[in-house]
Amino acid sequence: MVEIRPYSDEYEEYIRDESRTQGRADSISFPESEADVRDVLARLGGHVGVTVQGARTGLAAGAVPEGGHVMSMTHMNHYLGLRREEDADGTPRYLIRVEPGLVLSELRKALANDSVPTDGWDEESLAALTQMRQGPERFFPTDPTEASAMIGGIVACNASGARSYRYGPARPHVTALRVVLAEGDVLALRRGETFAHGRELDLTCEGGRHVHVDLPGYVMPHTKNASGYHAADNMDAIDLFIGSDGTLGIVTQVELELLAVPAVTWGVSCFLPSEDAALDLVDAARPALAHVSAMEYFDEGALEILRRQRETSAAFSALPEVPDGARACVFVELETDDAQQALAETYELGRLLTSVGASEDDTWVARTQVDRDAQTFFRHAVPESVNMLIDERRRTDPTITKLGSDMSVPDERLHDVVAMYRRTLAAAGLESAAWGHIGNNHLHVNVLPRDAADFSAGKALFRDWAREVTAMGGAVSAEHGVGKLKRDFLLAMYGPDHIREMAACKRQLDPAGILGRGNLFDEALLPGTEAATEKTTDTERTTDTDEGARA
Ligand SMILES: Cc1cc2nc3c(=O)[nH]c(=O)nc-3n(C[C@H](O)[C@H](O)[C@H](O)COP(=O)(O)OP(=O)(O)OC[C@H]3O[C@@H](n4cnc5c(N)ncnc54)[C@H](O)[C@@H]3O)c2cc1C
């Protein structure tokens, strides 16, 4: 039987995540199987708050407990099997089944080295693996920068990253899930099998219990979006759980589609004399280049930090030198079938660079793995350097933390949103550095507070931005999820009525409101155990008997 251990200082790291938010906990467990997960829930008695954790690389404090129990999925990290399917035209699809605690970098390594552990796999899985080996190398395209993230956390946040320009977020690559609900029932969801009728969803758990769910009525923004529950007419049931931030159920198994590794991948870092030129390049490149997998941005503040790090920090001395006069950088990754195609797109990119007033000479083209690794080091050095800078400033004022935005807007509002960021940052006199997924109009604008006053000015600015971005048809969280830190933004985006609908939807699946307490919305919308039990009426949650009446 899995242990439920009292919380002690030994588990200190489990009460915070990469947002550097500090929480508190009463107990902790490390289940090794779905049965363990159900057993822990049963022994906790149905009223203790449960915060599920992956690798705690989240940036929205979703995995940070506010008391109660911490359930760490780190021991559930096995490869369970592989399926082969064929599309109508006979193209094979390979679907790998894994536990949620599997670390992304491990999955990548195992696929790249053809070393996926197959202990306990059935005949069908082993046969599928043999067939997969005869074709091109396969990969899982979601790339949330931080490769120590776990598959369950990636699913729970509907994580994205640089390559979402081509591949979208994690969602479309998730083909099946097993989810343990708060009361211990298990849902086995396969994409394409269970759909909502309009905004009403009827789910049947493995034990036969039926759960009726009323989906929130909002219209989601037509942008990259990880803000609140996925809700759309006639949607696939699996999509409600992807991106639900640990609030609707505990993911115990994930099936992911593996894609064929492209034949050629080149990275081109384009340095530009101004931000306007960079935005013009993005506008021009989007329709002109057909094989872009990522389009990333680094503003002047980010480049300045890199220049400084290269001079002053031994860890970053290997960084390539940023060209003189560069005030912005757009990184374009091309994935093509052959080198000729890549060359043609690179030439076209060069032509576009000239047309926006930049020079082709100020580009780095990475064609080999070694060169691409150097570019990756360069790109990842930015967030790392900012974290180091903030840690240094926290020594003088421990109340400050990094403030990073995660908002997206539709294509046609890219220039407007950047102008809004610049205008308001300048008016507030704040230091900043911005980088991120410009192809998706999704920048992480980081305010770098020097003191507590800057910190609160930055927070106020983010609240304004949440309203402005919503008015532009955008999303307040495009990829990190809402967690505990962006609840106010979610409220600004959807308004109180829709937030209440989200909370009601949660209570149909988790009547006592025990999972992911504090994530997405205020706990006041999820009354404590007694109140929740009393208020769990027939209209909020159906059973086998009243399900029939609904049908
Ligand atoms: C330097 C850096 C860069 C980053 N860049 C990106 C980026 O480009 N794109 C991006 O999308 N993200 C990015 N992230 C954020 C982060 O890596 C992702 O959000 C990742 O998906 C979190 O995975 P995790 O395993 O660490 O989850 P955690 O942080 O442990 O948890 C995140 C949420 O998922 C829930 N959860 C975890 N496991 C389960 C489960 N089994 N069942 C139900 N709920 C669960 C938790 O309760 C919590 O609400 C970045 C983070 C860092 C530190």
Coordinates of C-alpha atoms and ligand atoms in Angstrom, one line a residue:
M1 CA 0.0 0.0 0.0
V2 CA 1.4 3.4 -1.0
E3 CA 2.4 5.5 2.0
I4 CA 0.7 8.8 2.8
R5 CA 3.5 10.6 4.6
P6 CA 3.1 13.6 6.8
Y7 CA 4.7 16.7 5.3
S8 CA 8.1 17.6 6.7
D9 CA 11.0 19.8 5.6
E10 CA 12.4 16.8 3.7
Y11 CA 9.7 17.6 1.1
E12 CA 10.4 21.3 0.9
E13 CA 10.9 21.3 -2.8
Y14 CA 7.3 19.9 -3.3
I15 CA 5.7 23.1 -2.1
R16 CA 6.9 25.3 -4.9
D17 CA 7.3 25.4 -8.6
E18 CA 9.2 27.4 -11.2
S19 CA 7.0 30.4 -10.6
R20 CA 8.9 30.5 -7.2
T21 CA 5.6 30.6 -5.4
Q22 CA 5.9 29.0 -2.0
G23 CA 2.9 26.9 -0.7
R24 CA 2.2 24.6 2.2
A25 CA 1.1 21.0 2.6
D26 CA 0.0 18.5 5.3
S27 CA 0.9 15.3 3.6
I28 CA 2.5 13.8 0.5
S29 CA 2.3 10.6 -1.5
F30 CA 4.2 9.1 -4.5
P31 CA 1.7 6.6 -6.1
E32 CA 3.2 4.0 -8.4
S33 CA 0.0 3.0 -10.2
E34 CA -3.5 4.1 -11.0
A35 CA -4.7 1.7 -8.2
D36 CA -2.4 3.6 -5.8
V37 CA -3.9 6.9 -6.9
R38 CA -7.4 5.7 -6.2
D39 CA -6.3 4.2 -2.9
V40 CA -4.8 7.5 -1.7
L41 CA -8.0 9.4 -2.7
A42 CA -10.1 6.8 -0.8
R43 CA -7.9 7.0 2.3
L44 CA -7.9 10.8 2.3
G45 CA -11.7 10.5 2.7
G46 CA -12.9 12.7 -0.1
H47 CA -12.6 16.1 1.6
V48 CA -8.8 16.8 1.8
G49 CA -7.5 19.1 -1.0
V50 CA -5.2 17.2 -3.4
T51 CA -2.6 19.0 -5.5
V52 CA -1.3 16.8 -8.3
Q53 CA 2.3 17.4 -9.3
G54 CA 4.4 16.6 -12.3
A55 CA 7.9 18.1 -12.4
R56 CA 6.9 21.4 -11.0
T57 CA 8.3 23.3 -13.9
G58 CA 5.0 25.2 -14.2
L59 CA 5.1 29.0 -14.2
A60 CA 1.6 29.6 -12.8
A61 CA 1.8 27.9 -9.4
G62 CA -0.7 25.2 -10.5
A63 CA 1.3 22.5 -8.8
V64 CA 1.9 24.6 -5.6
P65 CA -0.3 23.3 -2.8
E66 CA -2.4 25.6 -0.6
G67 CA -2.4 23.0 2.3
G68 CA -3.8 19.5 2.0
H69 CA -2.2 16.6 0.2
V70 CA 0.5 16.7 -2.5
M71 CA 0.3 13.8 -5.0
S72 CA 3.6 13.6 -6.9
M73 CA 3.4 11.6 -10.1
T74 CA 7.2 11.2 -10.3
H75 CA 7.1 7.4 -9.7
M76 CA 4.5 6.8 -12.4
N77 CA 7.0 7.1 -15.3
H78 CA 6.7 3.9 -17.4
Y79 CA 6.2 3.2 -21.0
L80 CA 3.1 1.1 -21.3
G81 CA 2.8 0.2 -25.0
L82 CA 2.5 1.3 -28.6
R83 CA -0.3 1.1 -31.1
R84 CA -0.2 1.2 -34.9
E85 CA -3.1 2.6 -36.9
E86 CA -3.4 3.4 -40.6
D87 CA -5.0 6.5 -42.1
A88 CA -7.4 6.1 -45.0
D89 CA -4.5 6.4 -47.4
G90 CA -2.5 3.7 -45.6
T91 CA -0.1 6.1 -43.9
P92 CA 0.9 4.5 -40.5
R93 CA 0.3 6.3 -37.3
Y94 CA 2.1 5.3 -34.1
L95 CA 0.6 6.0 -30.7
I96 CA 2.7 5.6 -27.6
R97 CA 1.1 4.9 -24.2
V98 CA 2.9 6.3 -21.1
E99 CA 2.4 7.1 -17.5
P100 CA 2.1 10.8 -16.6
G101 CA 5.4 11.1 -14.6
L102 CA 7.5 10.3 -17.7
V103 CA 9.9 13.2 -18.2
L104 CA 9.8 14.8 -21.7
S105 CA 13.6 14.6 -22.1
E106 CA 13.6 10.9 -21.3
L107 CA 10.9 10.3 -23.9
R108 CA 12.8 12.3 -26.5
K109 CA 16.1 10.4 -25.7
A110 CA 14.4 7.0 -25.8
L111 CA 12.8 7.7 -29.2
A112 CA 16.0 9.2 -30.7
N113 CA 18.2 6.4 -29.5
D114 CA 15.6 3.7 -30.3
S115 CA 15.8 2.6 -26.6
V116 CA 12.2 2.7 -25.5
P117 CA 11.9 0.3 -22.6
T118 CA 9.4 -2.5 -23.4
D119 CA 9.2 -4.4 -20.2
G120 CA 5.7 -5.8 -19.8
W121 CA 4.5 -4.8 -23.3
D122 CA 2.0 -7.0 -25.0
E123 CA 2.5 -8.7 -28.4
E124 CA 0.6 -6.0 -30.3
S125 CA 2.8 -3.3 -28.8
L126 CA 6.1 -5.2 -29.6
A127 CA 4.9 -5.8 -33.2
A128 CA 4.0 -2.1 -33.6
L129 CA 7.5 -1.1 -32.4
T130 CA 9.1 -3.5 -34.9
Q131 CA 7.1 -1.8 -37.6
M132 CA 7.9 1.7 -36.4
R133 CA 11.6 0.9 -36.5
Q134 CA 11.3 0.2 -40.2
G135 CA 10.2 3.8 -40.9
P136 CA 11.5 7.2 -40.1
E137 CA 12.5 8.2 -36.6
R138 CA 9.5 9.4 -34.6
F139 CA 9.1 12.3 -32.1
F140 CA 6.5 14.0 -29.9
P141 CA 6.5 17.6 -31.2
T142 CA 5.4 19.6 -28.1
D143 CA 8.5 21.5 -26.9
P144 CA 7.7 23.5 -23.8
T145 CA 11.4 24.7 -23.6
E146 CA 11.9 23.1 -20.2
A147 CA 12.5 19.4 -21.1
S148 CA 12.3 18.2 -17.5
A149 CA 8.5 18.7 -17.6
M150 CA 6.5 15.6 -17.3
I151 CA 3.9 14.3 -19.8
G152 CA 1.1 14.6 -17.3
G153 CA 2.0 18.2 -16.6
I154 CA 2.2 19.0 -20.3
V155 CA -1.3 17.5 -20.8
A156 CA -2.7 19.3 -17.8
C157 CA -1.4 22.7 -19.0
N158 CA -2.0 21.9 -22.7
A159 CA 1.6 23.1 -23.1
S160 CA 3.0 24.5 -26.3
G161 CA 6.4 26.1 -26.9
A162 CA 8.3 27.2 -30.0
R163 CA 7.2 24.5 -32.4
S164 CA 3.5 25.2 -31.7
Y165 CA 3.7 27.5 -34.8
R166 CA 3.6 24.4 -36.9
Y167 CA 2.3 21.6 -34.6
G168 CA -0.1 23.4 -32.3
P169 CA -0.2 22.8 -28.6
A170 CA -0.1 19.3 -26.9
R171 CA -3.9 18.9 -27.4
P172 CA -4.0 17.5 -30.9
H173 CA -1.3 15.0 -30.2
V174 CA -3.1 13.5 -27.2
T175 CA -5.2 10.6 -28.5
A176 CA -6.3 8.9 -25.2
L177 CA -6.2 9.5 -21.5
R178 CA -7.1 7.7 -18.4
V179 CA -8.3 10.0 -15.7
V180 CA -9.1 9.3 -12.0
L181 CA -11.9 11.5 -10.8
A182 CA -12.0 13.0 -7.3
E183 CA -14.3 10.3 -6.0
G184 CA -12.1 7.5 -7.4
D185 CA -14.0 6.7 -10.6
V186 CA -11.9 6.1 -13.7
L187 CA -12.6 7.6 -17.1
A188 CA -11.0 6.1 -20.2
L189 CA -11.2 8.6 -22.9
R190 CA -10.2 8.1 -26.5
R191 CA -10.2 10.9 -29.1
G192 CA -13.1 10.6 -31.5
E193 CA -15.3 8.4 -29.2
T194 CA -17.2 10.6 -26.9
F195 CA -18.6 14.0 -27.9
A196 CA -20.7 16.7 -26.2
H197 CA -24.2 17.4 -27.4
G198 CA -24.0 21.2 -27.8
R199 CA -22.6 22.1 -24.4
E200 CA -23.8 19.0 -22.5
L201 CA -21.4 16.1 -22.0
D202 CA -22.4 12.7 -20.6
L203 CA -19.5 10.6 -19.4
T204 CA -19.6 7.0 -18.3
C205 CA -16.9 5.8 -15.9
E206 CA -15.4 2.4 -16.0
G207 CA -17.5 1.2 -13.1
G208 CA -20.6 2.2 -14.9
R209 CA -21.4 5.5 -13.1
H210 CA -22.6 8.3 -15.3
V211 CA -21.6 11.9 -14.9
H212 CA -23.3 14.7 -16.6
V213 CA -21.3 17.9 -17.3
D214 CA -22.6 21.2 -18.4
L215 CA -19.8 22.9 -20.3
P216 CA -19.2 26.6 -19.9
G217 CA -20.9 28.7 -22.5
Y218 CA -18.1 31.1 -23.5
V219 CA -16.5 31.3 -27.0
M220 CA -12.8 30.7 -26.7
P221 CA -10.4 33.1 -28.5
H222 CA -9.2 32.1 -31.9
T223 CA -5.6 32.3 -30.8
K224 CA -3.2 30.1 -29.0
N225 CA -5.0 29.6 -25.7
A226 CA -4.4 27.8 -22.3
S227 CA -6.9 29.9 -20.3
G228 CA -9.5 27.9 -18.4
Y229 CA -11.4 24.9 -19.6
H230 CA -11.7 24.0 -23.3
A231 CA -15.4 24.5 -24.1
A232 CA -17.0 24.3 -27.5
D233 CA -20.2 23.0 -29.0
N234 CA -20.1 19.2 -29.6
M235 CA -16.5 19.0 -28.5
D236 CA -14.6 15.8 -27.9
A237 CA -14.7 14.8 -24.2
I238 CA -11.0 14.3 -24.0
D239 CA -10.4 18.0 -24.7
L240 CA -12.1 19.1 -21.4
F241 CA -9.4 17.3 -19.4
I242 CA -6.5 18.5 -21.5
G243 CA -5.5 21.9 -20.1
S244 CA -7.7 21.5 -17.0
D245 CA -4.7 22.4 -14.7
G246 CA -5.2 19.5 -12.3
T247 CA -8.7 20.5 -11.3
L248 CA -11.0 18.0 -13.0
G249 CA -9.1 14.7 -12.6
I250 CA -5.8 13.0 -12.1
V251 CA -4.3 11.8 -15.4
T252 CA -2.9 8.3 -14.9
Q253 CA -2.2 7.4 -18.5
V254 CA -1.5 9.3 -21.7
E255 CA -1.5 8.1 -25.3
L256 CA 0.5 10.4 -27.6
E257 CA 0.8 10.4 -31.4
L258 CA 4.4 10.2 -32.5
L259 CA 5.2 12.1 -35.7
A260 CA 7.9 11.3 -38.3
V261 CA 11.0 13.4 -37.8
P262 CA 11.4 15.8 -40.7
A263 CA 14.2 15.0 -43.1
V264 CA 15.8 18.4 -42.8
T265 CA 15.7 21.0 -40.0
W266 CA 17.5 24.3 -40.3
G267 CA 17.5 27.2 -37.8
V268 CA 18.0 30.8 -39.0
S269 CA 18.6 33.6 -36.5
C270 CA 17.9 36.9 -38.1
F271 CA 19.2 40.0 -36.4
L272 CA 17.3 43.3 -37.1
P273 CA 18.0 47.0 -36.5
S274 CA 14.6 47.6 -34.9
E275 CA 11.5 46.1 -33.4
D276 CA 9.3 47.4 -36.2
A277 CA 11.5 45.7 -38.8
A278 CA 11.1 42.5 -36.8
L279 CA 7.3 42.7 -36.8
D280 CA 7.4 43.5 -40.5
L281 CA 9.5 40.4 -41.1
V282 CA 7.0 38.3 -39.2
D283 CA 4.1 39.7 -41.2
A284 CA 6.0 39.0 -44.5
A285 CA 7.3 35.6 -43.5
R286 CA 4.0 34.1 -42.3
P287 CA 2.4 33.8 -45.8
A288 CA 5.7 33.5 -47.8
L289 CA 7.3 30.6 -46.0
A290 CA 5.6 27.2 -46.1
H291 CA 7.9 25.1 -44.0
V292 CA 8.3 27.1 -40.8
S293 CA 8.0 25.1 -37.6
A294 CA 9.0 27.9 -35.2
M295 CA 9.2 31.7 -35.3
E296 CA 10.6 33.1 -32.1
Y297 CA 11.5 36.6 -31.0
F298 CA 14.1 38.3 -28.7
D299 CA 13.8 42.0 -28.1
E300 CA 16.5 44.6 -27.4
G301 CA 16.2 44.0 -23.6
A302 CA 16.7 40.3 -24.1
L303 CA 19.7 40.8 -26.4
E304 CA 21.3 43.3 -24.0
I305 CA 21.0 40.7 -21.2
L306 CA 22.8 38.1 -23.5
R307 CA 25.5 40.6 -24.4
R308 CA 26.1 41.2 -20.6
Q309 CA 26.0 37.6 -19.7
R310 CA 28.6 36.7 -22.4
E311 CA 31.0 39.3 -20.9
T312 CA 30.5 38.6 -17.3
S313 CA 29.4 35.0 -16.7
A314 CA 31.7 32.0 -17.3
A315 CA 28.7 29.8 -17.8
F316 CA 27.7 31.9 -20.8
S317 CA 31.1 32.8 -22.3
A318 CA 30.5 30.3 -25.1
L319 CA 27.5 32.3 -26.3
P320 CA 27.9 33.6 -29.9
E321 CA 28.4 37.3 -30.1
V322 CA 25.2 39.3 -31.0
P323 CA 26.0 41.5 -34.0
D324 CA 26.6 45.2 -33.3
G325 CA 23.6 47.3 -34.0
A326 CA 21.1 44.4 -33.6
R327 CA 18.1 45.5 -31.7
A328 CA 15.9 42.5 -32.2
C329 CA 16.2 38.9 -33.3
V330 CA 13.7 36.7 -35.1
F331 CA 14.6 33.0 -35.1
V332 CA 13.0 30.9 -37.8
E333 CA 13.1 27.1 -37.8
L334 CA 12.5 25.4 -41.1
E335 CA 11.5 21.8 -41.5
T336 CA 11.5 20.4 -45.0
D337 CA 11.6 17.2 -47.0
D338 CA 15.0 17.9 -48.5
A339 CA 17.9 20.4 -48.4
Q340 CA 16.9 22.0 -51.7
Q341 CA 13.6 23.1 -50.2
A342 CA 15.3 24.4 -47.1
L343 CA 17.8 26.4 -49.2
A344 CA 15.0 27.9 -51.3
E345 CA 13.1 29.0 -48.1
T346 CA 16.3 30.4 -46.6
Y347 CA 16.9 32.5 -49.8
E348 CA 13.4 33.7 -49.6
L349 CA 13.9 34.6 -45.9
G350 CA 17.0 36.6 -47.0
R351 CA 15.0 38.5 -49.5
L352 CA 12.4 39.3 -46.9
L353 CA 15.1 40.5 -44.5
T354 CA 16.4 42.9 -47.1
S355 CA 12.8 44.1 -47.8
V356 CA 12.4 45.2 -44.2
G357 CA 15.7 47.0 -44.1
A358 CA 17.8 44.3 -42.4
S359 CA 21.0 42.7 -43.7
E360 CA 21.4 39.1 -44.7
D361 CA 24.9 39.3 -43.3
D362 CA 23.5 39.5 -39.8
T363 CA 22.0 36.0 -39.8
W364 CA 23.2 32.7 -38.4
V365 CA 22.2 29.7 -40.3
A366 CA 22.4 26.4 -38.4
R367 CA 22.3 23.3 -40.7
T368 CA 24.0 20.8 -38.4
Q369 CA 22.9 19.4 -35.1
V370 CA 26.0 21.0 -33.5
D371 CA 25.0 24.5 -34.8
R372 CA 21.4 24.0 -33.9
D373 CA 22.4 23.0 -30.4
A374 CA 24.4 26.3 -30.2
Q375 CA 21.3 28.2 -31.3
T376 CA 19.2 26.4 -28.7
F377 CA 21.8 27.3 -26.0
F378 CA 21.5 30.9 -27.1
R379 CA 17.7 30.9 -27.0
H380 CA 17.5 29.2 -23.7
A381 CA 20.1 31.5 -22.2
V382 CA 17.6 34.3 -22.2
P383 CA 15.1 33.0 -19.6
E384 CA 17.9 31.5 -17.6
S385 CA 19.8 34.8 -17.5
V386 CA 16.6 36.6 -16.5
N387 CA 16.1 34.2 -13.6
M388 CA 19.7 34.7 -12.5
L389 CA 19.2 38.5 -12.6
I390 CA 16.0 38.3 -10.5
D391 CA 17.6 35.9 -8.0
E392 CA 20.4 38.5 -7.6
R393 CA 17.9 41.3 -7.1
R394 CA 15.9 39.2 -4.6
R395 CA 19.0 39.2 -2.3
T396 CA 18.3 42.9 -1.7
D397 CA 14.5 42.7 -1.8
P398 CA 13.1 39.2 -1.3
T399 CA 9.6 40.3 -2.0
I400 CA 10.1 40.7 -5.7
T401 CA 9.9 37.9 -8.3
K402 CA 10.0 37.7 -12.0
L403 CA 6.8 38.9 -13.7
G404 CA 6.4 37.2 -17.1
S405 CA 3.4 37.6 -19.3
D406 CA 1.9 34.7 -21.4
M407 CA -0.7 36.5 -23.5
S408 CA -1.6 36.0 -27.2
V409 CA -3.6 37.9 -29.8
P410 CA -4.8 37.2 -33.3
D411 CA -2.4 37.8 -36.2
E412 CA -3.9 41.2 -37.2
R413 CA -3.3 42.6 -33.7
L414 CA 0.4 41.8 -33.3
H415 CA 1.6 45.4 -34.0
D416 CA -1.1 46.8 -31.7
V417 CA -0.2 44.6 -28.8
V418 CA 3.5 45.3 -29.1
A419 CA 2.8 49.0 -29.3
M420 CA 0.6 48.7 -26.2
Y421 CA 3.4 46.8 -24.3
R422 CA 6.0 49.5 -25.2
R423 CA 3.8 52.5 -24.4
T424 CA 2.7 51.2 -21.0
L425 CA 6.1 49.9 -20.0
A426 CA 7.7 53.3 -20.8
A427 CA 5.0 55.2 -19.0
A428 CA 5.5 53.0 -15.9
G429 CA 9.3 53.4 -16.2
L430 CA 9.8 49.6 -15.9
E431 CA 12.8 47.6 -17.1
S432 CA 11.8 44.7 -19.3
A433 CA 12.9 42.0 -21.7
A434 CA 10.6 40.2 -24.1
W435 CA 10.9 37.0 -26.0
G436 CA 8.8 34.1 -27.2
H437 CA 6.6 32.8 -29.8
I438 CA 6.1 35.7 -32.2
G439 CA 4.8 33.5 -35.0
N440 CA 1.7 32.9 -32.7
N441 CA 1.6 36.6 -31.6
H442 CA 2.6 35.3 -28.2
L443 CA 5.4 37.1 -26.4
H444 CA 6.6 36.6 -22.9
V445 CA 7.1 40.2 -21.8
N446 CA 9.1 40.0 -18.6
V447 CA 9.1 43.0 -16.2
L448 CA 12.4 43.0 -14.3
P449 CA 11.6 44.7 -11.0
R450 CA 14.4 46.5 -9.3
D451 CA 12.4 46.9 -6.0
A452 CA 8.9 46.4 -4.5
A453 CA 7.5 49.5 -6.2
D454 CA 8.5 48.2 -9.6
F455 CA 7.0 44.8 -8.7
S456 CA 3.6 46.2 -7.8
A457 CA 3.7 48.6 -10.8
G458 CA 4.4 45.5 -13.0
K459 CA 1.6 43.5 -11.5
A460 CA -0.8 46.4 -12.1
L461 CA 0.4 46.6 -15.7
F462 CA -0.3 42.9 -16.3
R463 CA -3.9 43.4 -15.1
D464 CA -4.3 46.2 -17.6
W465 CA -2.8 44.0 -20.3
A466 CA -5.2 41.2 -19.5
R467 CA -8.1 43.6 -20.3
E468 CA -6.5 45.0 -23.4
V469 CA -5.5 41.6 -24.8
T470 CA -9.0 40.3 -24.1
A471 CA -10.5 43.3 -26.0
M472 CA -8.2 42.4 -28.9
G473 CA -9.7 38.9 -29.0
G474 CA -6.7 37.3 -27.4
A475 CA -6.0 34.9 -24.5
V476 CA -4.6 35.8 -21.0
S477 CA -2.7 32.6 -20.9
A478 CA -1.5 31.1 -24.2
E479 CA 0.5 28.2 -22.9
H480 CA 1.5 28.2 -19.2
G481 CA -2.0 27.7 -17.9
V482 CA -3.8 29.9 -15.3
G483 CA -2.8 28.1 -12.1
K484 CA -3.1 30.3 -9.1
L485 CA -1.3 33.3 -10.4
K486 CA -3.6 34.3 -13.3
R487 CA -7.0 33.8 -11.8
D488 CA -7.7 37.5 -12.0
F489 CA -6.7 37.6 -15.6
L490 CA -9.1 34.7 -16.3
L491 CA -11.8 36.7 -14.6
A492 CA -11.0 39.7 -16.8
M493 CA -11.1 37.5 -19.9
Y494 CA -14.3 35.6 -19.3
G495 CA -16.2 37.6 -16.7
P496 CA -17.8 36.4 -13.4
D497 CA -20.7 34.5 -15.0
H498 CA -18.5 32.3 -17.1
I499 CA -16.1 31.7 -14.2
R500 CA -19.1 30.5 -12.2
E501 CA -19.9 28.1 -15.1
M502 CA -16.4 26.8 -15.0
A503 CA -16.7 26.2 -11.2
A504 CA -20.0 24.5 -11.7
C505 CA -18.6 22.3 -14.4
K506 CA -15.8 21.3 -12.0
R507 CA -18.2 20.5 -9.2
Q508 CA -20.1 18.1 -11.4
L509 CA -16.8 16.1 -11.7
D510 CA -15.4 16.9 -8.3
P511 CA -18.3 17.7 -6.0
A512 CA -16.2 18.5 -2.9
G513 CA -13.8 20.6 -4.9
I514 CA -10.7 18.8 -3.7
L515 CA -8.6 18.7 -6.8
G516 CA -6.2 21.6 -7.6
R517 CA -7.8 23.9 -5.0
G518 CA -7.0 27.5 -5.8
N519 CA -6.4 26.9 -9.5
L520 CA -8.4 28.8 -12.2
F521 CA -10.9 30.4 -9.8
D522 CA -11.5 31.5 -6.3
E523 CA -12.2 28.8 -3.8
A524 CA -15.2 30.7 -2.7
L525 CA -16.9 29.3 -5.8
L526 CA -16.1 25.8 -4.5
P527 CA -17.5 25.6 -1.0
G528 CA -15.6 23.5 1.5
T529 CA -16.3 19.8 2.0
E530 CA -19.5 19.9 4.1
A531 CA -21.0 22.8 2.1
A532 CA -20.1 21.1 -1.2
T533 CA -21.6 17.8 -0.1
E534 CA -24.8 19.5 0.9
K535 CA -25.0 21.5 -2.2
T536 CA -24.4 18.5 -4.5
T537 CA -27.9 18.3 -5.8
D538 CA -29.4 16.2 -8.6
T539 CA -29.0 19.0 -11.0
E540 CA -25.3 19.3 -10.4
R541 CA -24.3 15.7 -10.6
T542 CA -26.3 12.8 -12.0
T543 CA -26.2 9.2 -11.0
D544 CA -27.0 6.0 -12.8
T545 CA -30.7 6.6 -12.0
D546 CA -31.2 10.1 -13.0
E547 CA -28.9 9.8 -16.0
G548 CA -31.7 7.9 -17.7
A549 CA -34.1 10.7 -17.1
R550 CA -31.8 13.1 -18.9
A551 CA -31.2 10.9 -22.0
Ligands
LIG1 C1 12.4 28.0 -18.3 C2 11.0 27.5 -18.6 C3 10.5 27.7 -19.9 C4 9.2 27.3 -20.1 N1 8.7 27.4 -21.4 C5 7.5 27.0 -21.7 C6 7.0 27.0 -23.0 O1 7.7 27.5 -23.9 N2 5.8 26.5 -23.3 C7 5.0 26.0 -22.3 O2 3.9 25.6 -22.6 N3 5.4 25.9 -21.0 C8 6.7 26.4 -20.7 N4 7.1 26.3 -19.4 C9 6.2 25.8 -18.4 C10 6.2 24.3 -18.0 O3 7.4 23.7 -18.4 C11 5.0 23.6 -18.6 O4 3.8 24.3 -18.1 C12 4.9 22.1 -18.3 O5 3.8 21.6 -19.0 C13 4.6 21.8 -16.8 O6 4.9 20.4 -16.7 P1 5.2 19.9 -15.2 O7 5.3 18.4 -15.3 O8 6.4 20.6 -14.6 O9 3.9 20.2 -14.4 P2 3.7 20.9 -13.0 O10 4.3 22.2 -12.9 O11 4.1 19.9 -12.0 O12 2.1 21.0 -13.0 C14 1.5 21.9 -13.8 C15 -0.1 21.7 -13.7 O13 -0.4 20.4 -14.1 C16 -1.1 19.7 -13.1 N5 -0.7 18.3 -13.3 C17 0.5 17.8 -13.3 N6 0.4 16.4 -13.5 C18 -0.9 16.1 -13.6 C19 -1.6 14.9 -13.7 N7 -0.9 13.7 -13.8 N8 -2.9 14.9 -13.7 C20 -3.6 16.1 -13.5 N9 -3.0 17.3 -13.4 C21 -1.6 17.3 -13.4 C22 -0.7 20.3 -11.8 O14 -1.7 20.1 -10.8 C23 -0.6 21.8 -12.2 O15 -1.8 22.4 -12.2 C24 8.4 26.7 -19.1 C25 8.9 26.5 -17.8 C26 10.2 26.9 -17.6 C27 10.8 26.7 -16.2

